[in-house]
Structure formats: structure tokens, C-alpha cells
Amino acid sequence: MSEAVEPIRVGVLGARGRMGTEACRAVDGSDDMDLVAMVDEGDWLSNVSGADVVVDFTTPDVVMDNIRWCIDQNIRMVIGTSGFTTERLEEVRGWLAHKPGLGIVVAPNFAIGAVLMMEFAARAARYFESVEIVEMHHPKKIDAPSGTALRTAQLIAEARAAAGLGPVPDATKDEMAGARGTDVEGIRVHALRATGLVAHQEVLFGTTGETLTIRHDSYDRASFMPGVLLAVRSVIKRPGLTVGLGALLG
Ligand SMILES: NC(=O)C1=CN([C@@H]2O[C@H](COP(=O)(O)OP(=O)(O)OC[C@H]3O[C@@H](n4cnc5c(N)ncnc54)[C@H](OP(=O)(O)O)[C@@H]3O)[C@@H](O)[C@H]2O)C=CC1
Ligand SMILES: O=C(O)C1=N[C@H](C(=O)O)C[C@H](O)C1
């Protein structure tokens, strides 16, 4: 006789937001998960204390407090909220060092196509002297550049450094503020906002006589949900900090 497996108890932070609403629906529709708490601004964070895993889709200004609290309560987390600079990731890694066995997944983008776009960009980076990132989102997005663009820039910067590439060539001397985007670890990132968009990104590489453009489009937030569920299932048996969904895809 096989033993019955207990469902994973999941709490969602930012539950009334665009992503939180979708995540609650996806968790609720999963046979192996129970949605045990839906928390939004103004609700008690302690409502998630019975959860095995907390999913966070809030805002960059509150996510670090949420992480600190969940780590203190020994609750695993799956974090989709943006704003994770290298410094923030290091801070979370430091907190987790005191809790061996506890796992957190920070995924800048849960869409499979976006994960591949980042991987392909990291792979291409060493072959092109020039690279710029253009991220395009709906106008209700409060942060810029996007978490996906930040992560892509980090990965490209790492790959360039490993290949011994110098700075991206750019003769600009006379610049109106913002015209050349923002500098993320030496990579120029441009953020566009327009009604009708959901989440889109292009990475443009250039070298002598050719360019390569890698583009990903999410047209619907449903594109993120298989990745969210995969991360919830994975974090149960994955201690430490995992950055990006790539490591969970096999
Ligand atoms: N990793 C990924 O694949 C994806 C990540 N994202 C990221 O997820 C985040 C959320 O995006 P989105 O759903 O569009 O944004 P929304 O603004 O729609 O949702 C955020 C929600 O969090 C709530 N909130 C704010 N503070 C708290 C708090 N302290 N505790 C609990 N809830 C709180 C907000 O409430 P109120 O409105 O009342 O302030 C709001 O309901 C963003 O950082 C976004 O970039 C988005 C899509 C995909
Ligand atoms: O706010 C959004 O919508 C999105 N946020 C994430 C990000 O900042 O990269 C992921 C995706 O781009 C959608």
C-alpha cells in the first residue's frame, strides 16, 4: 500500500496583485498543493505562518522584510518580486547561512522562454564586443529596469569578465539624461513602458559586420505559472539560495 503524500501548504504574499491573483489560482488548481494563506498589503504577515512555502509577488521595497521574517520563521520561499541587485542576493545568502536546510528560490522570470533568453544571452556574450538590453513592459510596472533585465545584465557582465572582454565601446560625450539608458554592471539597459505590453525583452549584440538579437515575449501572465509551481515543488528539497529557474529545469 502506498503512503499518502501530504499536499504542500502554500501562502501567497501580494495575493491581490496581478501576479499574486494568478499564483493563487495556479496553486489552488494544483492537486499537490493547498493554498493556506492569501496576504496583501494591510494583512497580517503572520497569516502565512502555517505555510510550508511562501510565494512572494509584492514590491521591491517590502520584499526584503518579507524574506527576513520568513527566514526567522523557518519558512521556505519562492520569490518572483523584482529588484534583486547583486548586493541584495548576497544579503539573502548571508541570512540563509544561519539556517542550513532552509531554501529560497529567487526567480527574476518564471517564463521558460525568458529563462532560455537569459541563458542564450549569457552564452553569446563572450563573442560580441557590443551589447545592450531593451526591456518593455506594461505601464503599471513600478520598477525600472525590470528584474529580468537586471539579471540578464549580471549574467552578461560575468560572461564578459570571464572572457576578458573590456568595456562596451561607446563614444557618447554629450548626453541628455537617460538617453543612453542606465548602466547595470557596465551594460546599458533601456526600459520602455506602453499599454498593451505585458513583459518583453530584447538583448542586442554587435560585432564587426553583424548583430544578433535575442527576444522574448510574455503575452499573458499564464506564461509564468508553470515556473512558479515548479519552484514551489523544488524548494521543498533544495536548501540554500537558488537564483533563477534554470537550475530547477534539469
Ligand atoms: N518573476 C516573475 O516571473 C515575475 C515577477 N513579477 C514581479 O512581481 C512583482 C509584483 O508584480 P505585479 O503582481 O504585477 O504587481 P501588483 O502591484 O499588481 O501586485 C503587488 C501586490 O503586492 C501588494 N503588497 C504591497 N506591499 C505588500 C506587503 N507588505 N505585504 C503583502 N502584499 C503587499 C500590493 O498591494 P497594494 O496594491 O495595495 O499596494 C499588490 O496587491 C513585481 O516586482 C514584478 O516585477 C511580475 C511578473 C512576473
Ligand atoms: O512587472 C512585471 O510585469 C514583470 N516583472 C518581472 C521583471 O521585473 O523582470 C518579470 C517580468 O518581466 C514581468
mmCIF file of C-alpha atoms and ligand atoms in Angstrom:
data_model
loop_
_atom_site.group_PDB
_atom_site.id
_atom_site.type_symbol
_atom_site.label_atom_id
_atom_site.label_comp_id
_atom_site.label_asym_id
_atom_site.label_seq_id
_atom_site.Cartn_x
_atom_site.Cartn_y
_atom_site.Cartn_z
ATOM 1 C CA MET A 1 0.000 0.000 0.000
ATOM 2 C CA SER A 2 1.476 3.409 -0.981
ATOM 3 C CA GLU A 3 1.645 6.157 1.632
ATOM 4 C CA ALA A 4 -0.489 9.250 1.017
ATOM 5 C CA VAL A 5 1.704 12.311 0.302
ATOM 6 C CA GLU A 6 0.693 15.472 2.153
ATOM 7 C CA PRO A 7 -0.016 18.470 -0.114
ATOM 8 C CA ILE A 8 2.438 21.376 0.072
ATOM 9 C CA ARG A 9 0.896 24.201 2.121
ATOM 10 C CA VAL A 10 1.423 27.434 0.193
ATOM 11 C CA GLY A 11 0.931 31.043 1.294
ATOM 12 C CA VAL A 12 0.959 33.910 -1.197
ATOM 13 C CA LEU A 13 2.179 37.453 -0.421
ATOM 14 C CA GLY A 14 0.839 40.140 -2.734
ATOM 15 C CA ALA A 15 -2.177 37.898 -3.225
ATOM 16 C CA ARG A 16 -4.468 40.594 -4.618
ATOM 17 C CA GLY A 17 -1.940 41.879 -7.157
ATOM 18 C CA ARG A 18 -1.726 40.921 -10.837
ATOM 19 C CA MET A 19 0.750 38.087 -10.278
ATOM 20 C CA GLY A 20 -0.490 37.138 -6.810
ATOM 21 C CA THR A 21 -4.008 36.576 -8.146
ATOM 22 C CA GLU A 22 -2.683 34.274 -10.890
ATOM 23 C CA ALA A 23 -0.405 32.463 -8.452
ATOM 24 C CA CYS A 24 -3.284 31.819 -6.006
ATOM 25 C CA ARG A 25 -5.358 30.400 -8.864
ATOM 26 C CA ALA A 26 -2.499 28.179 -10.044
ATOM 27 C CA VAL A 27 -1.759 26.864 -6.539
ATOM 28 C CA ASP A 28 -5.452 26.290 -5.863
ATOM 29 C CA GLY A 29 -5.703 24.280 -9.098
ATOM 30 C CA SER A 30 -2.759 22.017 -8.225
ATOM 31 C CA ASP A 31 -3.544 18.579 -6.775
ATOM 32 C CA ASP A 32 -0.328 18.511 -4.743
ATOM 33 C CA MET A 33 -0.731 21.968 -3.121
ATOM 34 C CA ASP A 34 -3.058 23.613 -0.617
ATOM 35 C CA LEU A 35 -3.494 27.384 -0.683
ATOM 36 C CA VAL A 36 -3.416 28.148 3.055
ATOM 37 C CA ALA A 37 -2.986 31.942 3.120
ATOM 38 C CA MET A 38 -3.557 34.917 0.850
ATOM 39 C CA VAL A 39 -1.871 38.028 2.242
ATOM 40 C CA ASP A 40 -1.796 41.501 0.763
ATOM 41 C CA GLU A 41 -0.886 44.971 1.992
ATOM 42 C CA GLY A 42 -2.562 45.685 5.333
ATOM 43 C CA ASP A 43 -3.000 41.992 6.216
ATOM 44 C CA TRP A 44 -1.016 40.269 8.978
ATOM 45 C CA LEU A 45 2.145 38.674 7.630
ATOM 46 C CA SER A 46 1.762 36.081 10.374
ATOM 47 C CA ASN A 47 -1.213 34.648 8.443
ATOM 48 C CA VAL A 48 1.338 32.699 6.382
ATOM 49 C CA SER A 49 2.961 31.100 9.435
ATOM 50 C CA GLY A 50 1.314 27.720 8.719
ATOM 51 C CA ALA A 51 2.751 27.535 5.205
ATOM 52 C CA ASP A 52 5.498 25.179 4.021
ATOM 53 C CA VAL A 53 6.332 27.594 1.215
ATOM 54 C CA VAL A 54 5.570 31.308 0.809
ATOM 55 C CA VAL A 55 5.353 32.750 -2.698
ATOM 56 C CA ASP A 56 6.187 36.477 -2.858
ATOM 57 C CA PHE A 57 4.856 38.758 -5.592
ATOM 58 C CA THR A 58 4.889 42.075 -3.746
ATOM 59 C CA THR A 59 7.126 45.075 -4.397
ATOM 60 C CA PRO A 60 10.884 45.671 -4.273
ATOM 61 C CA ASP A 61 10.543 47.943 -1.219
ATOM 62 C CA VAL A 62 8.907 45.316 1.031
ATOM 63 C CA VAL A 63 10.303 42.019 -0.251
ATOM 64 C CA MET A 64 13.490 42.090 1.858
ATOM 65 C CA ASP A 65 11.459 42.495 5.085
ATOM 66 C CA ASN A 66 9.260 39.572 3.993
ATOM 67 C CA ILE A 67 12.319 37.396 3.413
ATOM 68 C CA ARG A 68 13.847 38.283 6.783
ATOM 69 C CA TRP A 69 10.588 37.409 8.527
ATOM 70 C CA CYS A 70 10.087 34.089 6.685
ATOM 71 C CA ILE A 71 13.687 33.033 7.341
ATOM 72 C CA ASP A 72 13.201 33.782 11.049
ATOM 73 C CA GLN A 73 10.075 31.585 10.978
ATOM 74 C CA ASN A 74 11.888 28.787 9.070
ATOM 75 C CA ILE A 75 9.558 29.113 6.087
ATOM 76 C CA ARG A 76 10.854 28.380 2.585
ATOM 77 C CA MET A 77 10.218 30.978 -0.103
ATOM 78 C CA VAL A 78 9.700 31.301 -3.829
ATOM 79 C CA ILE A 79 10.270 34.923 -4.797
ATOM 80 C CA GLY A 80 9.164 36.481 -8.057
ATOM 81 C CA THR A 81 9.340 40.070 -6.883
ATOM 82 C CA SER A 82 11.855 42.163 -8.785
ATOM 83 C CA GLY A 83 14.654 44.474 -7.615
ATOM 84 C CA PHE A 84 17.339 41.891 -6.793
ATOM 85 C CA THR A 85 20.694 43.550 -7.227
ATOM 86 C CA THR A 86 23.860 41.539 -6.607
ATOM 87 C CA GLU A 87 24.052 43.200 -3.146
ATOM 88 C CA ARG A 88 20.531 42.057 -2.224
ATOM 89 C CA LEU A 89 21.247 38.494 -3.325
ATOM 90 C CA GLU A 90 24.377 38.492 -1.159
ATOM 91 C CA GLU A 91 22.382 39.766 1.809
ATOM 92 C CA VAL A 92 19.850 36.937 1.465
ATOM 93 C CA ARG A 93 22.668 34.409 1.087
ATOM 94 C CA GLY A 94 24.141 35.747 4.331
ATOM 95 C CA TRP A 95 20.836 35.367 6.210
ATOM 96 C CA LEU A 96 20.403 31.822 4.898
ATOM 97 C CA ALA A 97 23.893 30.845 6.038
ATOM 98 C CA HIS A 98 22.487 30.718 9.582
ATOM 99 C CA LYS A 99 19.664 28.361 8.525
ATOM 100 C CA PRO A 100 21.125 25.277 6.873
ATOM 101 C CA GLY A 101 18.313 23.212 5.421
ATOM 102 C CA LEU A 102 16.126 26.211 4.567
ATOM 103 C CA GLY A 103 15.660 27.028 0.890
ATOM 104 C CA ILE A 104 14.790 30.154 -1.078
ATOM 105 C CA VAL A 105 14.315 30.447 -4.827
ATOM 106 C CA VAL A 106 14.607 33.927 -6.335
ATOM 107 C CA ALA A 107 13.440 33.803 -9.934
ATOM 108 C CA PRO A 108 13.650 37.056 -11.879
ATOM 109 C CA ASN A 109 11.400 35.490 -14.515
ATOM 110 C CA PHE A 110 9.350 32.276 -14.329
ATOM 111 C CA ALA A 111 8.594 32.029 -18.076
ATOM 112 C CA ILE A 112 10.524 29.228 -19.767
ATOM 113 C CA GLY A 113 11.244 31.399 -22.809
ATOM 114 C CA ALA A 114 12.682 34.157 -20.638
ATOM 115 C CA VAL A 115 14.897 31.672 -18.779
ATOM 116 C CA LEU A 116 16.242 30.445 -22.129
ATOM 117 C CA MET A 117 16.641 34.006 -23.410
ATOM 118 C CA MET A 118 18.885 34.763 -20.406
ATOM 119 C CA GLU A 119 20.869 31.553 -20.908
ATOM 120 C CA PHE A 120 21.340 32.229 -24.636
ATOM 121 C CA ALA A 121 22.405 35.815 -23.893
ATOM 122 C CA ALA A 122 24.986 34.629 -21.341
ATOM 123 C CA ARG A 123 26.298 32.144 -23.907
ATOM 124 C CA ALA A 124 26.523 34.726 -26.718
ATOM 125 C CA ALA A 125 28.111 37.433 -24.548
ATOM 126 C CA ARG A 126 31.742 36.394 -24.989
ATOM 127 C CA TYR A 127 31.591 36.666 -28.819
ATOM 128 C CA PHE A 128 30.332 40.274 -29.154
ATOM 129 C CA GLU A 129 32.058 43.495 -28.142
ATOM 130 C CA SER A 130 28.755 45.393 -28.013
ATOM 131 C CA VAL A 131 25.592 44.566 -26.106
ATOM 132 C CA GLU A 132 22.551 46.489 -24.898
ATOM 133 C CA ILE A 133 19.301 45.358 -23.275
ATOM 134 C CA VAL A 134 15.858 46.764 -24.048
ATOM 135 C CA GLU A 135 13.076 45.697 -21.687
ATOM 136 C CA MET A 136 9.438 46.556 -22.481
ATOM 137 C CA HIS A 137 6.553 46.305 -20.016
ATOM 138 C CA HIS A 138 3.001 47.384 -19.202
ATOM 139 C CA PRO A 139 2.816 50.933 -17.798
ATOM 140 C CA LYS A 140 1.616 49.793 -14.348
ATOM 141 C CA LYS A 141 5.043 48.383 -13.568
ATOM 142 C CA ILE A 142 6.578 50.426 -10.712
ATOM 143 C CA ASP A 143 10.256 49.474 -11.048
ATOM 144 C CA ALA A 144 12.772 50.058 -13.807
ATOM 145 C CA PRO A 145 14.778 48.402 -15.087
ATOM 146 C CA SER A 146 12.977 45.076 -14.737
ATOM 147 C CA GLY A 147 14.330 42.243 -12.586
ATOM 148 C CA THR A 148 14.806 40.209 -15.748
ATOM 149 C CA ALA A 149 16.922 42.949 -17.313
ATOM 150 C CA LEU A 150 18.981 43.276 -14.122
ATOM 151 C CA ARG A 151 19.655 39.541 -14.059
ATOM 152 C CA THR A 152 20.449 39.430 -17.782
ATOM 153 C CA ALA A 153 22.943 42.265 -17.347
ATOM 154 C CA GLN A 154 24.553 40.486 -14.370
ATOM 155 C CA LEU A 155 24.928 37.266 -16.399
ATOM 156 C CA ILE A 156 26.325 39.078 -19.430
ATOM 157 C CA ALA A 157 28.759 41.061 -17.266
ATOM 158 C CA GLU A 158 30.001 37.815 -15.645
ATOM 159 C CA ALA A 159 30.469 36.162 -19.057
ATOM 160 C CA ARG A 160 32.317 39.190 -20.447
ATOM 161 C CA ALA A 161 34.622 39.319 -17.428
ATOM 162 C CA ALA A 162 35.367 35.583 -17.701
ATOM 163 C CA ALA A 163 36.209 36.038 -21.397
ATOM 164 C CA GLY A 164 38.468 39.012 -20.660
ATOM 165 C CA LEU A 165 36.348 41.493 -22.620
ATOM 166 C CA GLY A 166 36.778 45.168 -21.754
ATOM 167 C CA PRO A 167 34.108 47.855 -21.556
ATOM 168 C CA VAL A 168 31.415 48.009 -24.244
ATOM 169 C CA PRO A 169 32.553 50.604 -26.827
ATOM 170 C CA ASP A 170 30.634 53.896 -26.651
ATOM 171 C CA ALA A 171 31.920 57.329 -27.719
ATOM 172 C CA THR A 172 28.977 59.266 -26.214
ATOM 173 C CA LYS A 173 30.253 62.512 -24.652
ATOM 174 C CA ASP A 174 27.268 64.785 -24.907
ATOM 175 C CA GLU A 175 24.234 63.064 -23.435
ATOM 176 C CA MET A 176 20.767 64.248 -22.476
ATOM 177 C CA ALA A 177 19.979 62.479 -19.165
ATOM 178 C CA GLY A 178 18.686 58.957 -19.732
ATOM 179 C CA ALA A 179 19.258 58.908 -23.489
ATOM 180 C CA ARG A 180 21.720 56.038 -23.155
ATOM 181 C CA GLY A 181 19.631 54.151 -20.594
ATOM 182 C CA THR A 182 21.072 53.081 -17.254
ATOM 183 C CA ASP A 183 24.335 51.287 -16.531
ATOM 184 C CA VAL A 184 23.972 47.870 -14.872
ATOM 185 C CA GLU A 185 27.400 46.360 -14.236
ATOM 186 C CA GLY A 186 28.730 48.007 -17.397
ATOM 187 C CA ILE A 187 25.767 47.028 -19.590
ATOM 188 C CA ARG A 188 23.336 49.668 -20.911
ATOM 189 C CA VAL A 189 19.696 48.855 -20.116
ATOM 190 C CA HIS A 190 16.721 50.729 -21.627
ATOM 191 C CA ALA A 191 13.187 50.495 -20.204
ATOM 192 C CA LEU A 192 10.070 51.113 -22.342
ATOM 193 C CA ARG A 193 6.505 51.263 -20.957
ATOM 194 C CA ALA A 194 3.364 51.010 -23.126
ATOM 195 C CA THR A 195 -0.264 49.986 -22.748
ATOM 196 C CA GLY A 196 -0.816 46.642 -24.457
ATOM 197 C CA LEU A 197 2.552 45.207 -23.450
ATOM 198 C CA VAL A 198 2.923 42.546 -20.741
ATOM 199 C CA ALA A 199 6.634 41.592 -20.411
ATOM 200 C CA HIS A 200 9.161 41.644 -23.244
ATOM 201 C CA GLN A 201 12.918 41.904 -23.635
ATOM 202 C CA GLU A 202 15.483 42.174 -26.395
ATOM 203 C CA VAL A 203 19.204 41.661 -25.984
ATOM 204 C CA LEU A 204 21.120 43.148 -28.900
ATOM 205 C CA PHE A 205 24.692 42.028 -29.505
ATOM 206 C CA GLY A 206 27.047 43.541 -32.071
ATOM 207 C CA THR A 207 30.425 42.818 -33.576
ATOM 208 C CA THR A 208 32.114 43.675 -36.862
ATOM 209 C CA GLY A 209 29.593 43.468 -39.700
ATOM 210 C CA GLU A 210 26.801 41.686 -37.772
ATOM 211 C CA THR A 211 24.333 41.865 -34.924
ATOM 212 C CA LEU A 212 22.424 39.195 -33.034
ATOM 213 C CA THR A 213 19.076 39.949 -31.363
ATOM 214 C CA ILE A 214 17.611 37.591 -28.780
ATOM 215 C CA ARG A 215 13.995 38.418 -27.943
ATOM 216 C CA HIS A 216 11.405 37.032 -25.564
ATOM 217 C CA ASP A 217 7.716 37.989 -25.224
ATOM 218 C CA SER A 218 5.240 37.108 -22.483
ATOM 219 C CA TYR A 219 1.772 37.974 -23.797
ATOM 220 C CA ASP A 220 -0.096 36.563 -20.774
ATOM 221 C CA ARG A 221 0.758 36.091 -17.079
ATOM 222 C CA ALA A 222 -0.231 32.452 -17.502
ATOM 223 C CA SER A 223 3.268 32.070 -19.007
ATOM 224 C CA PHE A 224 4.776 32.425 -15.517
ATOM 225 C CA MET A 225 2.652 29.852 -13.699
ATOM 226 C CA PRO A 226 4.311 26.510 -14.622
ATOM 227 C CA GLY A 227 7.583 28.016 -13.397
ATOM 228 C CA VAL A 228 6.036 29.186 -10.120
ATOM 229 C CA LEU A 229 4.638 25.700 -9.415
ATOM 230 C CA LEU A 230 7.939 24.055 -10.355
ATOM 231 C CA ALA A 231 9.782 26.347 -7.933
ATOM 232 C CA VAL A 232 7.329 25.580 -5.096
ATOM 233 C CA ARG A 233 7.827 21.828 -5.607
ATOM 234 C CA SER A 234 11.600 22.210 -5.904
ATOM 235 C CA VAL A 235 12.300 24.483 -2.936
ATOM 236 C CA ILE A 236 10.971 21.840 -0.516
ATOM 237 C CA LYS A 237 14.035 19.702 -1.201
ATOM 238 C CA ARG A 238 16.552 22.435 -2.094
ATOM 239 C CA PRO A 239 18.356 24.195 0.757
ATOM 240 C CA GLY A 240 20.224 27.477 0.280
ATOM 241 C CA LEU A 241 19.682 30.252 -2.238
ATOM 242 C CA THR A 242 18.797 29.363 -5.816
ATOM 243 C CA VAL A 243 18.832 32.245 -8.284
ATOM 244 C CA GLY A 244 16.868 31.710 -11.476
ATOM 245 C CA LEU A 245 14.729 28.867 -12.663
ATOM 246 C CA GLY A 246 17.446 27.410 -14.884
ATOM 247 C CA ALA A 247 18.903 25.287 -12.089
ATOM 248 C CA LEU A 248 15.489 23.673 -11.490
ATOM 249 C CA LEU A 249 14.759 22.765 -15.092
ATOM 250 C CA GLY A 250 17.237 19.922 -15.375
HETATM 251 N N1 LIG B 1 9.439 36.623 -11.577
HETATM 252 C C1 LIG B 1 8.480 36.736 -12.496
HETATM 253 O O1 LIG B 1 8.330 35.893 -13.409
HETATM 254 C C2 LIG B 1 7.558 37.900 -12.431
HETATM 255 C C3 LIG B 1 7.774 38.868 -11.484
HETATM 256 N N2 LIG B 1 6.936 39.932 -11.385
HETATM 257 C C4 LIG B 1 7.217 40.853 -10.294
HETATM 258 O O2 LIG B 1 6.297 40.579 -9.245
HETATM 259 C C5 LIG B 1 6.056 41.777 -8.519
HETATM 260 C C6 LIG B 1 4.543 42.008 -8.468
HETATM 261 O O3 LIG B 1 4.081 42.319 -9.767
HETATM 262 P P1 LIG B 1 2.542 42.609 -10.029
HETATM 263 O O4 LIG B 1 1.721 41.482 -9.497
HETATM 264 O O5 LIG B 1 2.423 42.987 -11.446
HETATM 265 O O6 LIG B 1 2.316 43.902 -9.104
HETATM 266 P P2 LIG B 1 0.997 44.356 -8.345
HETATM 267 O O7 LIG B 1 1.211 45.786 -7.961
HETATM 268 O O8 LIG B 1 -0.194 44.005 -9.151
HETATM 269 O O9 LIG B 1 0.989 43.441 -7.038
HETATM 270 C C7 LIG B 1 1.744 43.669 -5.891
HETATM 271 C C8 LIG B 1 0.841 43.379 -4.723
HETATM 272 O O10 LIG B 1 1.587 43.354 -3.518
HETATM 273 C C9 LIG B 1 0.847 44.046 -2.534
HETATM 274 N N3 LIG B 1 1.686 44.465 -1.431
HETATM 275 C C10 LIG B 1 2.396 45.590 -1.254
HETATM 276 N N4 LIG B 1 3.049 45.562 -0.076
HETATM 277 C C11 LIG B 1 2.744 44.382 0.499
HETATM 278 C C12 LIG B 1 3.111 43.768 1.727
HETATM 279 N N5 LIG B 1 3.939 44.372 2.594
HETATM 280 N N6 LIG B 1 2.623 42.535 2.011
HETATM 281 C C13 LIG B 1 1.797 41.917 1.162
HETATM 282 N N7 LIG B 1 1.408 42.451 -0.025
HETATM 283 C C14 LIG B 1 1.877 43.678 -0.349
HETATM 284 C C15 LIG B 1 0.238 45.202 -3.314
HETATM 285 O O11 LIG B 1 -0.824 45.807 -2.595
HETATM 286 P P3 LIG B 1 -1.223 47.345 -2.944
HETATM 287 O O12 LIG B 1 -1.534 47.374 -4.400
HETATM 288 O O13 LIG B 1 -2.400 47.606 -2.065
HETATM 289 O O14 LIG B 1 -0.007 48.156 -2.611
HETATM 290 C C16 LIG B 1 -0.245 44.465 -4.556
HETATM 291 O O15 LIG B 1 -1.504 43.852 -4.361
HETATM 292 C C17 LIG B 1 6.832 42.876 -9.217
HETATM 293 O O16 LIG B 1 8.059 43.068 -8.569
HETATM 294 C C18 LIG B 1 7.047 42.305 -10.600
HETATM 295 O O17 LIG B 1 8.176 42.835 -11.238
HETATM 296 C C19 LIG B 1 5.883 40.096 -12.227
HETATM 297 C C20 LIG B 1 5.644 39.181 -13.221
HETATM 298 C C21 LIG B 1 6.457 38.009 -13.397
HETATM 299 O O1 LIG B 2 6.352 43.563 -13.503
HETATM 300 C C1 LIG B 2 6.224 42.687 -14.397
HETATM 301 O O2 LIG B 2 5.229 42.607 -15.098
HETATM 302 C C2 LIG B 2 7.313 41.735 -14.591
HETATM 303 N N1 LIG B 2 8.298 41.724 -13.741
HETATM 304 C C3 LIG B 2 9.421 40.878 -13.764
HETATM 305 C C4 LIG B 2 10.666 41.678 -14.002
HETATM 306 O O3 LIG B 2 10.778 42.784 -13.428
HETATM 307 O O4 LIG B 2 11.533 41.226 -14.734
HETATM 308 C C5 LIG B 2 9.259 39.697 -14.704
HETATM 309 C C6 LIG B 2 8.545 40.034 -15.973
HETATM 310 O O5 LIG B 2 9.360 40.838 -16.731
HETATM 311 C C7 LIG B 2 7.225 40.728 -15.672
#
